[in-house]
GROMACS .gro file of C-alpha atoms in nm:
model
  295
    1MET     CA    1  -0.439   1.524  -0.815
    2ALA     CA    2  -0.237   1.313  -1.053
    3ASP     CA    3  -0.442   1.212  -1.356
    4PRO     CA    4  -0.600   0.875  -1.263
    5SER     CA    5  -0.554   0.761  -1.623
    6THR     CA    6  -0.176   0.786  -1.595
    7THR     CA    7   0.056   0.567  -1.397
    8LEU     CA    8   0.414   0.568  -1.279
    9ALA     CA    9   0.594   0.284  -1.449
   10ALA     CA   10   0.967   0.230  -1.457
   11THR     CA   11   0.953  -0.032  -1.730
   12ALA     CA   12   0.737  -0.118  -2.026
   13ALA     CA   13   0.449  -0.350  -1.941
   14GLY     CA   14   0.572  -0.627  -2.163
   15SER     CA   15   0.937  -0.624  -2.062
   16HIS     CA   16   0.903  -0.886  -1.790
   17ASP     CA   17   0.713  -1.207  -1.723
   18GLN     CA   18   0.346  -1.113  -1.681
   19HIS     CA   19   0.286  -1.423  -1.469
   20LYS     CA   20   0.499  -1.268  -1.194
   21ARG     CA   21   0.293  -0.950  -1.185
   22ARG     CA   22   0.133  -0.863  -0.851
   23LEU     CA   23  -0.165  -0.641  -0.775
   24ALA     CA   24  -0.251  -0.454  -0.456
   25ILE     CA   25  -0.558  -0.235  -0.408
   26VAL     CA   26  -0.558  -0.022  -0.094
   27THR     CA   27  -0.861   0.185  -0.002
   28GLY     CA   28  -0.829   0.481   0.230
   29ALA     CA   29  -0.476   0.526   0.095
   30SER     CA   30  -0.466   0.907   0.119
   31LYS     CA   31  -0.334   0.914   0.474
   32GLY     CA   32  -0.292   0.729   0.800
   33PHE     CA   33  -0.296   0.353   0.801
   34GLY     CA   34  -0.388   0.316   0.433
   35ARG     CA   35  -0.086   0.517   0.327
   36ALA     CA   36   0.134   0.316   0.564
   37VAL     CA   37   0.001  -0.011   0.419
   38ALA     CA   38   0.077   0.098   0.062
   39LEU     CA   39   0.433   0.186   0.161
   40ALA     CA   40   0.476  -0.140   0.353
   41ILE     CA   41   0.356  -0.341   0.053
   42LEU     CA   42   0.608  -0.163  -0.166
   43HIS     CA   43   0.899  -0.220   0.074
   44ASP     CA   44   0.807  -0.586   0.129
   45HIS     CA   45   0.784  -0.642  -0.246
   46ALA     CA   46   1.124  -0.484  -0.299
   47ALA     CA   47   1.272  -0.718  -0.037
   48ARG     CA   48   1.099  -1.040  -0.144
   49ALA     CA   49   1.020  -1.018  -0.515
   50ALA     CA   50   1.183  -0.713  -0.671
   51ALA     CA   51   1.210  -0.880  -1.012
   52ALA     CA   52   0.832  -0.909  -1.038
   53ALA     CA   53   0.610  -0.624  -1.149
   54LEU     CA   54   0.395  -0.460  -0.883
   55ASP     CA   55   0.078  -0.260  -0.954
   56ILE     CA   56  -0.069  -0.060  -0.665
   57VAL     CA   57  -0.409   0.109  -0.694
   58LEU     CA   58  -0.429   0.378  -0.425
   59VAL     CA   59  -0.791   0.469  -0.356
   60GLY     CA   60  -0.864   0.791  -0.169
   61GLY     CA   61  -1.168   0.994  -0.078
   62ALA     CA   62  -1.218   1.364  -0.137
   63ASP     CA   63  -0.869   1.489  -0.045
   64SER     CA   64  -0.677   1.494  -0.373
   65ARG     CA   65  -0.371   1.664  -0.219
   66ALA     CA   66  -0.337   1.390   0.041
   67LEU     CA   67  -0.363   1.122  -0.228
   68ASP     CA   68  -0.099   1.300  -0.435
   69GLU     CA   69   0.126   1.297  -0.129
   70SER     CA   70   0.078   0.923  -0.089
   71VAL     CA   71   0.175   0.871  -0.453
   72ALA     CA   72   0.483   1.090  -0.408
   73LEU     CA   73   0.590   0.898  -0.098
   74CYS     CA   74   0.548   0.566  -0.280
   75ARG     CA   75   0.747   0.700  -0.574
   76ALA     CA   76   1.028   0.810  -0.339
   77ALA     CA   77   1.025   0.473  -0.160
   78ALA     CA   78   1.052   0.292  -0.493
   79ALA     CA   79   1.352   0.503  -0.586
   80SER     CA   80   1.521   0.445  -0.251
   81THR     CA   81   1.476   0.067  -0.273
   82GLY     CA   82   1.572   0.043  -0.640
   83LEU     CA   83   1.232  -0.103  -0.729
   84LYS     CA   84   1.195  -0.082  -1.106
   85HIS     CA   85   0.879  -0.263  -1.211
   86LEU     CA   86   0.619  -0.048  -1.035
   87THR     CA   87   0.292   0.108  -1.147
   88LEU     CA   88   0.104   0.345  -0.916
   89THR     CA   89  -0.256   0.432  -1.002
   90PRO     CA   90  -0.430   0.693  -0.784
   91LEU     CA   91  -0.808   0.709  -0.776
   92LEU     CA   92  -1.058   0.927  -0.593
   93ALA     CA   93  -1.376   0.734  -0.508
   94ASP     CA   94  -1.673   0.842  -0.297
   95PHE     CA   95  -1.769   0.536  -0.094
   96ALA     CA   96  -2.060   0.724   0.062
   97THR     CA   97  -2.243   0.682  -0.269
   98THR     CA   98  -2.549   0.459  -0.236
   99PRO     CA   99  -2.560   0.210  -0.387
  100PRO     CA  100  -2.181   0.195  -0.431
  101THR     CA  101  -2.201   0.068  -0.789
  102ALA     CA  102  -2.015   0.362  -0.946
  103PRO     CA  103  -1.718   0.385  -0.706
  104VAL     CA  104  -1.673   0.008  -0.708
  105ALA     CA  105  -1.675   0.000  -1.087
  106ALA     CA  106  -1.420   0.284  -1.088
  107VAL     CA  107  -1.184   0.086  -0.865
  108LEU     CA  108  -1.199  -0.220  -1.092
  109ALA     CA  109  -1.153  -0.001  -1.400
  110ALA     CA  110  -0.838   0.148  -1.246
  111ILE     CA  111  -0.661  -0.189  -1.239
  112PRO     CA  112  -0.394  -0.161  -1.510
  113HIS     CA  113  -0.419  -0.516  -1.647
  114PRO     CA  114  -0.681  -0.792  -1.675
  115PRO     CA  115  -0.704  -1.047  -1.391
  116SER     CA  116  -0.525  -1.312  -1.596
  117ALA     CA  117  -0.210  -1.096  -1.595
  118TYR     CA  118  -0.161  -1.128  -1.219
  119ALA     CA  119   0.007  -1.407  -1.028
  120SER     CA  120  -0.139  -1.268  -0.705
  121SER     CA  121  -0.392  -1.006  -0.609
  122LEU     CA  122  -0.461  -0.826  -0.282
  123LEU     CA  123  -0.749  -0.607  -0.167
  124VAL     CA  124  -0.709  -0.410   0.156
  125ASN     CA  125  -1.042  -0.272   0.276
  126ASN     CA  126  -0.916   0.013   0.489
  127ALA     CA  127  -1.141   0.310   0.401
  128GLY     CA  128  -1.390   0.399   0.670
  129THR     CA  129  -1.546   0.668   0.881
  130LEU     CA  130  -1.554   0.699   1.259
  131GLY     CA  131  -1.886   0.879   1.251
  132PRO     CA  132  -2.034   1.066   1.544
  133LEU     CA  133  -1.883   0.987   1.883
  134ALA     CA  134  -2.205   1.000   2.077
  135HIS     CA  135  -2.450   0.778   2.261
  136CYS     CA  136  -2.659   0.552   2.041
  137ARG     CA  137  -2.988   0.718   2.136
  138THR     CA  138  -2.864   1.045   1.982
  139HIS     CA  139  -2.772   0.914   1.637
  140ALA     CA  140  -2.950   1.085   1.350
  141ASP     CA  141  -3.084   0.878   1.062
  142ALA     CA  142  -2.844   1.050   0.821
  143ASP     CA  143  -2.543   0.950   1.035
  144ILE     CA  144  -2.660   0.590   1.050
  145VAL     CA  145  -2.706   0.571   0.672
  146HIS     CA  146  -2.371   0.740   0.602
  147ASN     CA  147  -2.178   0.508   0.833
  148ALA     CA  148  -2.348   0.201   0.689
  149ALA     CA  149  -2.266   0.317   0.335
  150VAL     CA  150  -1.896   0.390   0.391
  151ASN     CA  151  -1.809   0.124   0.647
  152LEU     CA  152  -2.028  -0.160   0.527
  153ALA     CA  153  -2.197  -0.132   0.187
  154ALA     CA  154  -1.891  -0.008  -0.002
  155PRO     CA  155  -1.633  -0.262   0.123
  156LEU     CA  156  -1.878  -0.550   0.091
  157SER     CA  157  -1.967  -0.451  -0.265
  158LEU     CA  158  -1.602  -0.397  -0.358
  159THR     CA  159  -1.505  -0.733  -0.211
  160ALA     CA  160  -1.777  -0.914  -0.406
  161ALA     CA  161  -1.668  -0.748  -0.730
  162PHE     CA  162  -1.302  -0.822  -0.658
  163LEU     CA  163  -1.372  -1.190  -0.589
  164ASN     CA  164  -1.580  -1.224  -0.904
  165ALA     CA  165  -1.292  -1.079  -1.104
  166PHE     CA  166  -0.999  -1.259  -0.941
  167ALA     CA  167  -1.092  -1.555  -0.721
  168ARG     CA  168  -1.118  -1.810  -1.003
  169SER     CA  169  -0.816  -1.682  -1.193
  170PHE     CA  170  -0.580  -1.889  -0.976
  171PRO     CA  171  -0.684  -2.256  -0.971
  172SER     CA  172  -0.352  -2.360  -0.814
  173PRO     CA  173  -0.257  -2.118  -0.534
  174PRO     CA  174   0.110  -2.104  -0.427
  175ALA     CA  175   0.198  -2.323  -0.131
  176ALA     CA  176   0.342  -2.035   0.072
  177SER     CA  177   0.036  -1.810   0.066
  178PRO     CA  178  -0.299  -1.771  -0.112
  179ALA     CA  179  -0.290  -1.613  -0.455
  180VAL     CA  180  -0.593  -1.398  -0.376
  181VAL     CA  181  -0.608  -1.218  -0.040
  182VAL     CA  182  -0.876  -0.994   0.101
  183VAL     CA  183  -0.801  -0.789   0.413
  184ASN     CA  184  -1.060  -0.631   0.636
  185VAL     CA  185  -0.906  -0.360   0.852
  186SER     CA  186  -1.096  -0.431   1.169
  187SER     CA  187  -1.087  -0.286   1.518
  188LEU     CA  188  -1.100  -0.387   1.882
  189ALA     CA  189  -1.440  -0.216   1.869
  190ALA     CA  190  -1.561  -0.502   1.649
  191VAL     CA  191  -1.540  -0.742   1.945
  192LYS     CA  192  -1.562  -0.512   2.249
  193PRO     CA  193  -1.815  -0.233   2.318
  194PHE     CA  194  -1.693   0.118   2.394
  195GLU     CA  195  -1.910   0.405   2.506
  196ALA     CA  196  -2.002   0.645   2.221
  197TRP     CA  197  -1.862   0.415   1.950
  198GLY     CA  198  -2.193   0.247   1.864
  199LEU     CA  199  -2.215   0.319   1.491
  200TYR     CA  200  -1.848   0.251   1.422
  201ALA     CA  201  -1.846  -0.066   1.632
  202ALA     CA  202  -2.164  -0.202   1.474
  203THR     CA  203  -2.029  -0.171   1.121
  204LYS     CA  204  -1.690  -0.312   1.218
  205ALA     CA  205  -1.852  -0.612   1.388
  206ALA     CA  206  -2.070  -0.675   1.084
  207ARG     CA  207  -1.765  -0.657   0.859
  208ASP     CA  208  -1.579  -0.910   1.073
  209MET     CA  209  -1.859  -1.162   1.035
  210TYR     CA  210  -1.898  -1.096   0.664
  211PHE     CA  211  -1.530  -1.162   0.600
  212ARG     CA  212  -1.532  -1.472   0.821
  213THR     CA  213  -1.812  -1.596   0.596
  214VAL     CA  214  -1.611  -1.511   0.285
  215ALA     CA  215  -1.322  -1.715   0.427
  216VAL     CA  216  -1.549  -2.020   0.462
  217GLU     CA  217  -1.704  -1.979   0.118
  218GLU     CA  218  -1.384  -1.906  -0.076
  219ALA     CA  219  -1.125  -2.130   0.090
  220ALA     CA  220  -1.157  -2.388  -0.187
  221ASN     CA  221  -1.087  -2.116  -0.444
  222GLY     CA  222  -0.747  -2.029  -0.298
  223VAL     CA  223  -0.868  -1.710  -0.128
  224GLY     CA  224  -0.715  -1.596   0.200
  225VAL     CA  225  -0.910  -1.363   0.429
  226LEU     CA  226  -0.757  -1.164   0.711
  227ASN     CA  227  -0.952  -0.968   0.974
  228TYR     CA  228  -0.679  -0.744   1.117
  229ALA     CA  229  -0.719  -0.488   1.396
  230PRO     CA  230  -0.423  -0.247   1.365
  231GLY     CA  231  -0.431  -0.121   1.724
  232PRO     CA  232  -0.482   0.231   1.863
  233MET     CA  233  -0.273   0.422   1.611
  234ASP     CA  234  -0.142   0.776   1.618
  235THR     CA  235  -0.367   0.909   1.341
  236GLU     CA  236  -0.628   1.177   1.275
  237MET     CA  237  -0.894   0.933   1.389
  238GLN     CA  238  -0.724   0.906   1.727
  239ARG     CA  239  -0.713   1.284   1.758
  240ARG     CA  240  -1.090   1.295   1.701
  241ILE     CA  241  -1.144   1.034   1.971
  242ARG     CA  242  -0.942   1.232   2.223
  243ASP     CA  243  -1.113   1.559   2.132
  244GLU     CA  244  -1.473   1.455   2.071
  245MET     CA  245  -1.557   1.155   2.289
  246PRO     CA  246  -1.769   1.218   2.597
  247ASP     CA  247  -1.553   1.238   2.907
  248GLY     CA  248  -1.489   0.901   3.065
  249ASP     CA  249  -1.235   0.626   3.126
  250VAL     CA  250  -1.186   0.539   2.756
  251LYS     CA  251  -1.118   0.899   2.655
  252GLU     CA  252  -0.879   0.945   2.945
  253ALA     CA  253  -0.696   0.622   2.858
  254TYR     CA  254  -0.637   0.739   2.501
  255ARG     CA  255  -0.523   1.080   2.615
  256GLU     CA  256  -0.274   0.915   2.849
  257MET     CA  257  -0.149   0.686   2.571
  258HIS     CA  258  -0.095   0.989   2.349
  259GLU     CA  259   0.084   1.190   2.617
  260LYS     CA  260   0.315   0.899   2.699
  261GLY     CA  261   0.384   0.816   2.334
  262ASN     CA  262   0.222   0.474   2.362
  263LEU     CA  263  -0.002   0.493   2.056
  264VAL     CA  264   0.087   0.255   1.774
  265ASP     CA  265   0.289   0.393   1.484
  266PRO     CA  266   0.082   0.319   1.170
  267ASN     CA  267   0.398   0.212   0.989
  268ASP     CA  268   0.474  -0.050   1.255
  269SER     CA  269   0.124  -0.194   1.234
  270ALA     CA  270   0.132  -0.188   0.853
  271ARG     CA  271   0.455  -0.388   0.851
  272VAL     CA  272   0.295  -0.653   1.074
  273LEU     CA  273  -0.006  -0.676   0.843
  274VAL     CA  274   0.206  -0.707   0.529
  275ARG     CA  275   0.423  -0.974   0.690
  276LEU     CA  276   0.112  -1.178   0.773
  277ILE     CA  277  -0.003  -1.145   0.412
  278ALA     CA  278   0.337  -1.235   0.267
  279GLU     CA  279   0.369  -1.541   0.490
  280GLY     CA  280   0.009  -1.652   0.444
  281LEU     CA  281  -0.068  -1.644   0.816
  282HIS     CA  282  -0.413  -1.628   0.978
  283MET     CA  283  -0.593  -1.641   0.644
  284ASP     CA  284  -0.904  -1.808   0.787
  285GLY     CA  285  -1.095  -1.488   0.862
  286GLU     CA  286  -1.050  -1.503   1.238
  287HIS     CA  287  -1.002  -1.169   1.414
  288VAL     CA  288  -0.637  -1.093   1.493
  289ASP     CA  289  -0.482  -0.785   1.651
  290PHE     CA  290  -0.153  -0.598   1.614
  291PHE     CA  291  -0.071  -0.673   1.976
  292ASP     CA  292  -0.088  -1.045   1.905
  293PHE     CA  293   0.230  -1.005   1.700
  294LYS     CA  294   0.411  -0.707   1.850
  295GLN     CA  295   0.770  -0.800   1.918
   0.00000   0.00000   0.00000
């Protein structure tokens, strides 16, 4: 993997107005939707604010090769769009660690500049685990603890640390959108039960409520919160669902969607998410879904 202490920067840090600098932290950025979100952020920035500096911290799990590939794709996208003021910082972090103190501290330490250097900051809580696709009565204690650590404890701890670092750095948020935005990558499973998805659904539902609470608590501090369900995407997670779920209507529906090419392209969903962020839409923590905005 690329050395986490090094970054890709096309210009010197002091060669442009620091008050235009933007920060984005994307967890689960090694593949799938997280990678797509990082690329969408980069493309949107190039289209809307290319003169400003953009720092992206790409947080991955254990797969260093996949994270390197995400960095390479972001580097290529920057070159193709002519984006000059970009810093990419890759970081491997084990969110299964309990308590998540060390990985959360590592994410904050990877941010290239102090909070006061940023005009806006974004945290996308995307990392997660599907866990065992089995009936609730069969779940082992170890599976329950692991899912709670990755899907719940880590993103909640990271969000708290992020808010403590950034939420009060922007007393006058821009009119167009909040200066500090926290995204929870949610799921339809957070609001609707599916057979064999008990652990995943429980943690997703808990996250939705946590981030709705954050929205209430932090609105006066210029913080926007978005609970975004990206839809049934064509990813490795979807392959697991089709292969490992107990036979039934849900499994058959996903298999049919895959065979007919009706699964959501992660890049399409990522573009919708980034547009909502850029335009400051639905920042009250309410659950929204890709299909609410599909054109």
